[in-house]
Amino acid sequence: MSNTLQLTQDEKAILAGARGQGAARALEIVEALARIAGVDRLLPVRSAHVSGISYRNIGEAGLHFLKTLAAGVEGLAVPATMNPGGVDLRQWRALGGSKAFVDKQLEIVSVLEGMGVEAALTCAPYHVGNKPCQGDAVAWAESSAVSYANSVLGARTQREGGPAALAAAITGRTVGAGPHLTENRMPTLVVDVMAELRCPADAGALGFLAGSVAGGGVPYFRGNPPPVEERDAFLRALGAAMAASGAVALYHWEGITPEWKVASARLAGSEILAVRDLSPGFDIPGTRPKGHVDLVAFGCPHASLAEIRALAREMEPGELQVPLWVMTSRHVAALAEDEGLGESLRRAGARLVCDTCIVVAPLKDMGYSAVATDSGKAATYLPSHQNVPACFGDRRACLRAARTGEFVSGR
Ligand code: F3S
């Protein structure tokens, strides 16, 4: 615990109740975290992204915590968005949700909205207007969003917990540690990519392998780059998988990500991982190499418009036998509907699913028992967080499973 923490006059006033009791309680949370981290000052942030809002995950205890914190909050200091909840709030009946669960989820959303958090309900807040610039300090929870903000946008954030991100939104302050500090943004692991990356799932497999070695470090990728077409999807799949198999909050890719040049000057002494074969990355512990599935899931992280276009191109009307979700934000879903992509997906038997995520939805209660996915992150978490068997494969493998109900191989 640090006794060197110096609060500004404004921060002392907030603690004394100048912005209400809610803000005072929130600043107490940030102050306690800052003392544990041993920093001298609190760091102002430009935005927050709040996770941990699915009723399946936080239950009554979490809802009670949010209500308690919300009492006396008189608005946010900075813009903030919500991560996915546990259910699509508009299509829940068609997806097998229950009214009781929806009511609880709505209560959580309403408590957060009452404080000023935007109900974006997406893990891609950068698709819906919460998009920091290079160098901006932000307080984001949700590990895939953290990875994207740090690595692809060049913003700076720790892997905040949900309550800490909410406290940052209320106070405009966070703990300036971890990736906020330039010295913590330097590489610890060089990954020589010798395998060809053909689709975003390959980047997920690469991410699984690299994250397992990197742990909480900073990988630097070089070698075969992700293809220019769909590059963003590759980078998001990579970051999400590394955040799940390790605790990677930041990576660099030579010639691609904004800080790679600075990072490239600091490679000496880094461990080197050569990846010639991606097959072991498809063999995530707890997943199945083949078997029956009753749900196929794309959009972890939430799909971009480009990813939805690519998926829609590969589907034919009436061909899917198994429910197929393409998870995305409402904002991107509306753009997809404008282009007729939603209709194309529905004709094939798929649907755009919003507000939720395959890992935090109550899948078993909704009647699903085995999932195929092209996401390394979802494949990592489904067996452990949902106790649901998962098959991890590329887009073609997952679409094949959606046509037949049988997953036969990952690639
Ligand atoms: Fe997003 Fe859920 Fe995947 S929050 S990154 S869809 S695990």
Tab-separated table of C-alpha atoms and ligand atoms in Angstrom:
chain	number	residue	atom	x	y	z
A	1	MET	CA	0.000	0.000	0.000
A	2	SER	CA	1.305	3.433	-0.929
A	3	ASN	CA	1.274	6.407	1.387
A	4	THR	CA	2.662	8.636	-1.351
A	5	LEU	CA	-0.650	9.139	-3.162
A	6	GLN	CA	-1.376	12.841	-3.550
A	7	LEU	CA	-4.928	13.869	-4.372
A	8	THR	CA	-5.715	17.137	-6.140
A	9	GLN	CA	-8.007	19.721	-4.572
A	10	ASP	CA	-10.789	18.612	-6.938
A	11	GLU	CA	-10.357	14.993	-5.898
A	12	LYS	CA	-10.398	15.910	-2.228
A	13	ALA	CA	-13.599	17.866	-2.834
A	14	ILE	CA	-15.208	14.876	-4.567
A	15	LEU	CA	-14.256	12.681	-1.603
A	16	ALA	CA	-15.862	15.249	0.672
A	17	GLY	CA	-19.127	14.952	-1.274
A	18	ALA	CA	-18.965	17.949	-3.633
A	19	ARG	CA	-20.356	15.786	-6.467
A	20	GLY	CA	-22.655	13.703	-4.288
A	21	GLN	CA	-22.234	10.613	-2.174
A	22	GLY	CA	-22.135	8.312	-5.197
A	23	ALA	CA	-19.093	10.071	-6.662
A	24	ALA	CA	-17.447	10.093	-3.231
A	25	ARG	CA	-17.903	6.310	-2.936
A	26	ALA	CA	-16.609	5.807	-6.476
A	27	LEU	CA	-13.516	7.874	-5.756
A	28	GLU	CA	-12.904	5.845	-2.615
A	29	ILE	CA	-12.746	2.766	-4.870
A	30	VAL	CA	-10.251	4.412	-7.245
A	31	GLU	CA	-8.206	5.736	-4.337
A	32	ALA	CA	-7.986	2.295	-2.725
A	33	LEU	CA	-6.855	0.730	-6.013
A	34	ALA	CA	-4.288	3.498	-6.479
A	35	ARG	CA	-2.823	2.903	-3.016
A	36	ILE	CA	-2.570	-0.834	-3.712
A	37	ALA	CA	-0.798	-0.080	-7.020
A	38	GLY	CA	1.554	2.341	-5.266
A	39	VAL	CA	1.042	5.300	-7.615
A	40	ASP	CA	1.544	8.925	-6.608
A	41	ARG	CA	-1.367	10.451	-8.480
A	42	LEU	CA	-4.697	9.506	-10.005
A	43	LEU	CA	-4.856	9.611	-13.790
A	44	PRO	CA	-7.608	11.549	-15.612
A	45	VAL	CA	-9.307	9.502	-18.335
A	46	ARG	CA	-11.314	10.417	-21.433
A	47	SER	CA	-13.771	7.515	-21.482
A	48	ALA	CA	-14.748	4.284	-19.782
A	49	HIS	CA	-16.171	0.966	-20.907
A	50	VAL	CA	-17.997	-1.033	-18.270
A	51	SER	CA	-18.142	-4.851	-18.288
A	52	GLY	CA	-19.569	-7.371	-15.844
A	53	ILE	CA	-23.191	-6.519	-16.544
A	54	SER	CA	-24.750	-9.886	-17.456
A	55	TYR	CA	-27.273	-10.998	-14.863
A	56	ARG	CA	-26.035	-14.545	-15.410
A	57	ASN	CA	-22.607	-13.502	-14.173
A	58	ILE	CA	-23.307	-10.936	-11.475
A	59	GLY	CA	-26.660	-12.182	-10.139
A	60	GLU	CA	-28.500	-10.519	-7.258
A	61	ALA	CA	-25.295	-9.603	-5.442
A	62	GLY	CA	-23.988	-7.665	-8.442
A	63	LEU	CA	-27.314	-5.973	-9.031
A	64	HIS	CA	-27.397	-4.938	-5.371
A	65	PHE	CA	-23.860	-3.532	-5.644
A	66	LEU	CA	-24.803	-1.484	-8.713
A	67	LYS	CA	-27.941	-0.135	-7.051
A	68	THR	CA	-25.993	0.812	-3.945
A	69	LEU	CA	-23.317	2.583	-5.973
A	70	ALA	CA	-25.910	4.302	-8.179
A	71	ALA	CA	-27.743	5.819	-5.212
A	72	GLY	CA	-26.318	9.319	-5.041
A	73	VAL	CA	-24.499	9.290	-8.394
A	74	GLU	CA	-25.284	12.579	-10.106
A	75	GLY	CA	-23.900	11.751	-13.546
A	76	LEU	CA	-20.649	10.624	-15.094
A	77	ALA	CA	-17.436	12.598	-15.446
A	78	VAL	CA	-16.618	11.017	-18.841
A	79	PRO	CA	-18.591	9.139	-21.549
A	80	ALA	CA	-19.003	5.428	-20.871
A	81	THR	CA	-20.465	2.451	-22.704
A	82	MET	CA	-21.800	-0.927	-21.532
A	83	ASN	CA	-20.437	-4.353	-22.484
A	84	PRO	CA	-22.891	-7.061	-23.628
A	85	GLY	CA	-25.455	-8.339	-21.173
A	86	GLY	CA	-26.893	-11.841	-20.971
A	87	VAL	CA	-29.652	-11.631	-23.547
A	88	ASP	CA	-30.799	-9.998	-26.777
A	89	LEU	CA	-33.359	-7.610	-25.324
A	90	ARG	CA	-35.454	-7.545	-28.517
A	91	GLN	CA	-35.242	-11.125	-29.813
A	92	TRP	CA	-35.078	-13.040	-26.530
A	93	ARG	CA	-38.236	-15.061	-27.162
A	94	ALA	CA	-37.025	-16.337	-30.518
A	95	LEU	CA	-33.646	-17.217	-29.025
A	96	GLY	CA	-35.044	-19.210	-26.100
A	97	GLY	CA	-34.623	-16.610	-23.350
A	98	SER	CA	-36.867	-16.285	-20.311
A	99	LYS	CA	-38.925	-13.306	-19.213
A	100	ALA	CA	-37.611	-13.544	-15.660
A	101	PHE	CA	-34.021	-13.271	-16.889
A	102	VAL	CA	-34.860	-10.441	-19.287
A	103	ASP	CA	-36.504	-8.472	-16.475
A	104	LYS	CA	-33.368	-8.769	-14.327
A	105	GLN	CA	-31.116	-7.842	-17.239
A	106	LEU	CA	-33.276	-4.810	-17.968
A	107	GLU	CA	-32.984	-3.781	-14.320
A	108	ILE	CA	-29.180	-3.832	-14.568
A	109	VAL	CA	-29.221	-1.847	-17.799
A	110	SER	CA	-31.629	0.666	-16.309
A	111	VAL	CA	-29.484	1.196	-13.179
A	112	LEU	CA	-26.422	1.831	-15.353
A	113	GLU	CA	-28.335	4.052	-17.774
A	114	GLY	CA	-29.616	6.012	-14.803
A	115	MET	CA	-26.016	6.863	-13.963
A	116	GLY	CA	-25.334	7.901	-17.568
A	117	VAL	CA	-23.693	4.783	-19.018
A	118	GLU	CA	-24.738	4.324	-22.654
A	119	ALA	CA	-26.535	1.028	-23.278
A	120	ALA	CA	-24.298	0.147	-26.222
A	121	LEU	CA	-24.240	-3.467	-25.003
A	122	THR	CA	-21.245	-4.347	-27.118
A	123	CYS	CA	-17.655	-5.432	-26.602
A	124	ALA	CA	-16.681	-3.332	-29.633
A	125	PRO	CA	-17.391	0.138	-28.230
A	126	TYR	CA	-15.049	1.518	-30.895
A	127	HIS	CA	-17.740	0.580	-33.467
A	128	VAL	CA	-20.361	2.734	-31.752
A	129	GLY	CA	-18.537	6.006	-31.178
A	130	ASN	CA	-16.474	5.257	-28.064
A	131	LYS	CA	-13.206	5.296	-30.010
A	132	PRO	CA	-10.185	6.835	-28.303
A	133	CYS	CA	-7.294	8.381	-30.209
A	134	GLN	CA	-3.650	7.402	-29.986
A	135	GLY	CA	-2.223	8.382	-26.603
A	136	ASP	CA	-5.607	8.882	-24.905
A	137	ALA	CA	-5.841	7.489	-21.377
A	138	VAL	CA	-9.089	5.536	-20.900
A	139	ALA	CA	-10.484	3.112	-18.342
A	140	TRP	CA	-11.853	0.136	-20.204
A	141	ALA	CA	-12.928	-3.236	-18.940
A	142	GLU	CA	-13.540	-6.209	-21.319
A	143	SER	CA	-10.273	-7.775	-22.338
A	144	SER	CA	-10.780	-7.821	-26.127
A	145	ALA	CA	-11.737	-4.139	-26.142
A	146	VAL	CA	-8.718	-3.378	-23.948
A	147	SER	CA	-6.450	-5.171	-26.396
A	148	TYR	CA	-7.899	-3.293	-29.359
A	149	ALA	CA	-7.670	0.078	-27.620
A	150	ASN	CA	-4.048	-0.403	-26.573
A	151	SER	CA	-2.726	-2.239	-29.612
A	152	VAL	CA	-4.676	-1.121	-32.667
A	153	LEU	CA	-5.774	2.367	-31.600
A	154	GLY	CA	-2.672	3.193	-29.545
A	155	ALA	CA	-4.770	4.420	-26.607
A	156	ARG	CA	-3.766	3.478	-23.068
A	157	THR	CA	-5.783	1.428	-20.633
A	158	GLN	CA	-5.305	-1.212	-18.010
A	159	ARG	CA	-7.481	-4.318	-17.991
A	160	GLU	CA	-9.957	-2.672	-15.647
A	161	GLY	CA	-12.469	-4.707	-13.697
A	162	GLY	CA	-16.131	-3.814	-14.203
A	163	PRO	CA	-16.559	-1.921	-10.887
A	164	ALA	CA	-13.247	-0.079	-11.380
A	165	ALA	CA	-14.269	1.014	-14.887
A	166	LEU	CA	-17.592	2.237	-13.521
A	167	ALA	CA	-15.845	4.115	-10.729
A	168	ALA	CA	-13.580	5.690	-13.366
A	169	ALA	CA	-16.604	6.719	-15.424
A	170	ILE	CA	-18.139	8.409	-12.380
A	171	THR	CA	-14.968	10.153	-11.223
A	172	GLY	CA	-13.008	10.594	-14.469
A	173	ARG	CA	-9.991	9.067	-12.721
A	174	THR	CA	-8.172	5.767	-12.797
A	175	VAL	CA	-4.918	4.201	-11.644
A	176	GLY	CA	-2.102	5.189	-13.993
A	177	ALA	CA	-0.277	1.864	-13.967
A	178	GLY	CA	0.259	-1.038	-16.398
A	179	PRO	CA	-0.061	-0.032	-20.082
A	180	HIS	CA	-0.547	3.618	-19.099
A	181	LEU	CA	3.221	3.733	-18.549
A	182	THR	CA	5.468	3.792	-21.618
A	183	GLU	CA	7.982	1.363	-20.089
A	184	ASN	CA	5.198	-1.213	-19.684
A	185	ARG	CA	4.375	-1.015	-23.399
A	186	MET	CA	7.674	-2.518	-24.513
A	187	PRO	CA	7.817	-6.076	-25.910
A	188	THR	CA	8.546	-9.071	-23.717
A	189	LEU	CA	8.042	-11.774	-26.356
A	190	VAL	CA	8.842	-11.860	-30.088
A	191	VAL	CA	6.505	-14.053	-32.124
A	192	ASP	CA	7.897	-15.089	-35.511
A	193	VAL	CA	4.832	-15.923	-37.586
A	194	MET	CA	5.871	-18.452	-40.211
A	195	ALA	CA	2.426	-19.962	-40.714
A	196	GLU	CA	0.030	-18.457	-43.225
A	197	LEU	CA	-2.948	-16.598	-41.780
A	198	ARG	CA	-5.915	-17.328	-44.028
A	199	CYS	CA	-8.911	-16.351	-41.931
A	200	PRO	CA	-9.632	-14.645	-38.596
A	201	ALA	CA	-9.839	-18.004	-36.816
A	202	ASP	CA	-6.176	-18.550	-37.730
A	203	ALA	CA	-5.392	-15.319	-35.885
A	204	GLY	CA	-7.400	-16.695	-32.946
A	205	ALA	CA	-5.322	-19.879	-32.985
A	206	LEU	CA	-2.128	-17.815	-33.171
A	207	GLY	CA	-3.419	-15.710	-30.294
A	208	PHE	CA	-4.133	-18.789	-28.213
A	209	LEU	CA	-0.545	-19.988	-28.709
A	210	ALA	CA	1.092	-16.584	-28.160
A	211	GLY	CA	-1.045	-15.698	-25.132
A	212	SER	CA	-0.206	-19.016	-23.467
A	213	VAL	CA	3.482	-18.090	-23.633
A	214	ALA	CA	3.209	-14.318	-23.119
A	215	GLY	CA	1.055	-14.473	-19.972
A	216	GLY	CA	0.687	-10.838	-18.942
A	217	GLY	CA	3.523	-9.659	-21.191
A	218	VAL	CA	3.617	-7.741	-24.484
A	219	PRO	CA	4.054	-9.837	-27.660
A	220	TYR	CA	5.662	-8.364	-30.768
A	221	PHE	CA	4.603	-10.132	-33.981
A	222	ARG	CA	6.633	-10.222	-37.166
A	223	GLY	CA	6.794	-12.445	-40.223
A	224	ASN	CA	3.679	-13.311	-42.241
A	225	PRO	CA	1.245	-10.421	-41.750
A	226	PRO	CA	-2.515	-10.792	-41.646
A	227	PRO	CA	-3.936	-10.111	-45.131
A	228	VAL	CA	-4.916	-6.512	-45.859
A	229	GLU	CA	-8.452	-7.619	-46.606
A	230	GLU	CA	-10.203	-8.217	-43.260
A	231	ARG	CA	-7.054	-7.154	-41.370
A	232	ASP	CA	-9.090	-5.535	-38.633
A	233	ALA	CA	-10.973	-8.792	-38.003
A	234	PHE	CA	-7.654	-10.666	-37.743
A	235	LEU	CA	-6.259	-8.177	-35.243
A	236	ARG	CA	-9.401	-8.310	-33.114
A	237	ALA	CA	-9.469	-12.121	-33.136
A	238	LEU	CA	-5.787	-12.210	-32.223
A	239	GLY	CA	-6.109	-9.793	-29.319
A	240	ALA	CA	-9.245	-11.450	-27.947
A	241	ALA	CA	-7.649	-14.910	-27.951
A	242	MET	CA	-4.447	-13.690	-26.277
A	243	ALA	CA	-6.459	-11.943	-23.605
A	244	ALA	CA	-8.160	-15.282	-22.875
A	245	SER	CA	-5.249	-17.744	-23.020
A	246	GLY	CA	-2.963	-15.235	-21.306
A	247	ALA	CA	-3.616	-11.843	-19.793
A	248	VAL	CA	-2.298	-9.853	-22.731
A	249	ALA	CA	-3.532	-6.244	-22.737
A	250	LEU	CA	-1.265	-4.973	-25.526
A	251	TYR	CA	0.606	-6.326	-28.511
A	252	HIS	CA	2.512	-4.893	-31.455
A	253	TRP	CA	2.633	-6.105	-35.052
A	254	GLU	CA	5.576	-5.045	-37.160
A	255	GLY	CA	4.577	-2.516	-39.794
A	256	ILE	CA	0.941	-2.516	-38.737
A	257	THR	CA	0.134	-1.308	-35.210
A	258	PRO	CA	0.842	2.308	-34.275
A	259	GLU	CA	3.679	1.812	-31.776
A	260	TRP	CA	5.591	-0.949	-33.556
A	261	LYS	CA	8.602	1.225	-34.440
A	262	VAL	CA	9.251	2.245	-30.851
A	263	ALA	CA	8.699	-1.356	-29.761
A	264	SER	CA	11.025	-2.727	-32.464
A	265	ALA	CA	13.942	-0.869	-30.906
A	266	ARG	CA	13.427	-2.765	-27.656
A	267	LEU	CA	13.410	-6.404	-28.781
A	268	ALA	CA	16.823	-7.345	-27.392
A	269	GLY	CA	16.551	-9.953	-24.669
A	270	SER	CA	12.946	-10.882	-25.474
A	271	GLU	CA	11.993	-14.542	-25.553
A	272	ILE	CA	11.289	-15.768	-29.113
A	273	LEU	CA	8.368	-17.974	-30.104
A	274	ALA	CA	8.388	-19.348	-33.651
A	275	VAL	CA	4.972	-20.407	-34.950
A	276	ARG	CA	5.240	-22.613	-38.019
A	277	ASP	CA	2.025	-24.551	-37.543
A	278	LEU	CA	-1.289	-23.193	-36.259
A	279	SER	CA	-2.869	-26.618	-35.674
A	280	PRO	CA	-1.984	-26.720	-31.941
A	281	GLY	CA	-3.763	-23.376	-31.584
A	282	PHE	CA	-7.007	-25.011	-32.696
A	283	ASP	CA	-6.613	-27.633	-29.995
A	284	ILE	CA	-7.669	-25.441	-27.075
A	285	PRO	CA	-8.030	-27.369	-23.788
A	286	GLY	CA	-11.641	-28.322	-23.126
A	287	THR	CA	-12.699	-28.055	-26.764
A	288	ARG	CA	-13.741	-30.968	-28.939
A	289	PRO	CA	-12.180	-31.726	-32.322
A	290	LYS	CA	-15.510	-32.981	-33.690
A	291	GLY	CA	-19.059	-33.774	-32.697
A	292	HIS	CA	-22.682	-32.681	-32.766
A	293	VAL	CA	-23.444	-28.980	-32.195
A	294	ASP	CA	-26.776	-27.235	-31.715
A	295	LEU	CA	-25.555	-23.637	-32.037
A	296	VAL	CA	-22.954	-21.929	-34.222
A	297	ALA	CA	-21.587	-18.578	-33.073
A	298	PHE	CA	-19.727	-15.852	-34.939
A	299	GLY	CA	-19.023	-12.374	-33.635
A	300	CYS	CA	-16.762	-12.832	-30.620
A	301	PRO	CA	-15.635	-10.033	-30.439
A	302	HIS	CA	-18.795	-8.414	-31.815
A	303	ALA	CA	-18.715	-8.470	-35.595
A	304	SER	CA	-17.919	-5.476	-37.764
A	305	LEU	CA	-19.917	-4.653	-40.869
A	306	ALA	CA	-17.089	-6.047	-43.010
A	307	GLU	CA	-17.221	-9.361	-41.144
A	308	ILE	CA	-21.004	-9.580	-41.568
A	309	ARG	CA	-20.622	-8.917	-45.285
A	310	ALA	CA	-18.032	-11.681	-45.560
A	311	LEU	CA	-20.289	-14.135	-43.741
A	312	ALA	CA	-23.393	-13.252	-45.725
A	313	ARG	CA	-21.467	-13.863	-48.959
A	314	GLU	CA	-20.883	-17.472	-47.964
A	315	MET	CA	-24.468	-18.421	-47.110
A	316	GLU	CA	-27.205	-19.693	-49.413
A	317	PRO	CA	-30.946	-19.387	-48.724
A	318	GLY	CA	-32.410	-22.200	-46.638
A	319	GLU	CA	-29.150	-24.065	-46.194
A	320	LEU	CA	-28.609	-23.895	-42.415
A	321	GLN	CA	-29.958	-26.660	-40.183
A	322	VAL	CA	-28.591	-25.345	-36.892
A	323	PRO	CA	-29.207	-21.909	-35.304
A	324	LEU	CA	-26.389	-19.559	-36.226
A	325	TRP	CA	-25.768	-16.321	-34.325
A	326	VAL	CA	-23.767	-13.423	-35.680
A	327	MET	CA	-23.258	-11.314	-32.578
A	328	THR	CA	-22.820	-7.604	-33.042
A	329	SER	CA	-23.854	-4.218	-31.708
A	330	ARG	CA	-27.249	-2.725	-32.520
A	331	HIS	CA	-25.471	0.062	-34.363
A	332	VAL	CA	-23.619	-2.304	-36.707
A	333	ALA	CA	-26.725	-4.504	-37.021
A	334	ALA	CA	-28.698	-1.483	-38.248
A	335	LEU	CA	-26.032	-0.769	-40.870
A	336	ALA	CA	-26.137	-4.423	-41.916
A	337	GLU	CA	-29.931	-4.299	-42.204
A	338	ASP	CA	-29.651	-1.187	-44.397
A	339	GLU	CA	-27.444	-3.159	-46.791
A	340	GLY	CA	-29.851	-6.123	-46.842
A	341	LEU	CA	-27.340	-8.345	-45.056
A	342	GLY	CA	-29.705	-9.127	-42.173
A	343	GLU	CA	-32.255	-10.396	-44.661
A	344	SER	CA	-29.631	-12.524	-46.442
A	345	LEU	CA	-28.641	-14.092	-43.130
A	346	ARG	CA	-32.246	-14.763	-42.154
A	347	ARG	CA	-32.969	-16.368	-45.527
A	348	ALA	CA	-30.075	-18.750	-44.913
A	349	GLY	CA	-31.339	-19.525	-41.383
A	350	ALA	CA	-28.935	-17.315	-39.427
A	351	ARG	CA	-29.629	-14.149	-37.456
A	352	LEU	CA	-27.940	-11.044	-36.199
A	353	VAL	CA	-27.935	-11.183	-32.396
A	354	CYS	CA	-27.385	-8.001	-30.398
A	355	ASP	CA	-26.915	-6.904	-26.778
A	356	THR	CA	-25.341	-10.179	-25.693
A	357	CYS	CA	-22.441	-12.561	-25.982
A	358	ILE	CA	-22.080	-16.305	-26.288
A	359	VAL	CA	-19.979	-16.483	-23.115
A	360	VAL	CA	-22.293	-14.554	-20.768
A	361	ALA	CA	-25.726	-15.645	-22.071
A	362	PRO	CA	-27.459	-18.404	-20.052
A	363	LEU	CA	-26.930	-20.886	-22.892
A	364	LYS	CA	-28.018	-24.052	-21.119
A	365	ASP	CA	-31.221	-22.442	-19.847
A	366	MET	CA	-31.871	-21.356	-23.435
A	367	GLY	CA	-31.634	-24.974	-24.565
A	368	TYR	CA	-28.195	-25.054	-26.182
A	369	SER	CA	-25.767	-27.797	-25.295
A	370	ALA	CA	-22.827	-27.670	-27.749
A	371	VAL	CA	-21.421	-24.766	-29.749
A	372	ALA	CA	-19.184	-24.366	-32.791
A	373	THR	CA	-17.341	-21.065	-33.030
A	374	ASP	CA	-14.612	-19.386	-35.061
A	375	SER	CA	-13.443	-17.428	-31.992
A	376	GLY	CA	-10.407	-18.500	-29.995
A	377	LYS	CA	-11.701	-16.476	-27.057
A	378	ALA	CA	-15.163	-18.065	-27.079
A	379	ALA	CA	-13.625	-21.531	-27.527
A	380	THR	CA	-11.410	-20.911	-24.499
A	381	TYR	CA	-14.214	-19.720	-22.256
A	382	LEU	CA	-17.247	-21.793	-23.283
A	383	PRO	CA	-16.092	-25.015	-21.584
A	384	SER	CA	-14.872	-23.270	-18.423
A	385	HIS	CA	-17.425	-20.451	-18.004
A	386	GLN	CA	-20.514	-22.127	-19.446
A	387	ASN	CA	-19.680	-25.795	-18.998
A	388	VAL	CA	-20.738	-26.102	-22.632
A	389	PRO	CA	-18.652	-28.173	-25.053
A	390	ALA	CA	-17.188	-26.103	-27.860
A	391	CYS	CA	-15.655	-26.857	-31.241
A	392	PHE	CA	-13.196	-24.283	-32.583
A	393	GLY	CA	-12.772	-23.934	-36.311
A	394	ASP	CA	-12.446	-21.508	-39.162
A	395	ARG	CA	-15.362	-19.873	-40.922
A	396	ARG	CA	-15.790	-22.686	-43.431
A	397	ALA	CA	-15.682	-25.357	-40.749
A	398	CYS	CA	-18.296	-23.555	-38.653
A	399	LEU	CA	-20.572	-22.960	-41.640
A	400	ARG	CA	-20.259	-26.648	-42.522
A	401	ALA	CA	-21.365	-27.471	-38.978
A	402	ALA	CA	-24.324	-25.101	-39.308
A	403	ARG	CA	-25.412	-26.912	-42.478
A	404	THR	CA	-25.290	-30.402	-40.990
A	405	GLY	CA	-25.207	-30.144	-37.191
A	406	GLU	CA	-21.893	-32.008	-37.206
A	407	PHE	CA	-18.524	-30.361	-36.659
A	408	VAL	CA	-15.997	-32.525	-38.431
A	409	SER	CA	-12.709	-30.624	-38.260
A	410	GLY	CA	-11.388	-27.187	-37.393
A	411	ARG	CA	-9.906	-26.236	-40.758
B	1	F3S	FE1	-17.266	-9.994	-26.706
B	1	F3S	FE2	-18.293	-11.867	-25.265
B	1	F3S	FE3	-16.461	-12.451	-26.976
B	1	F3S	S1	-17.835	-9.852	-24.580
B	1	F3S	S2	-15.166	-10.662	-26.981
B	1	F3S	S3	-18.503	-11.654	-27.475
B	1	F3S	S4	-16.610	-13.291	-24.936
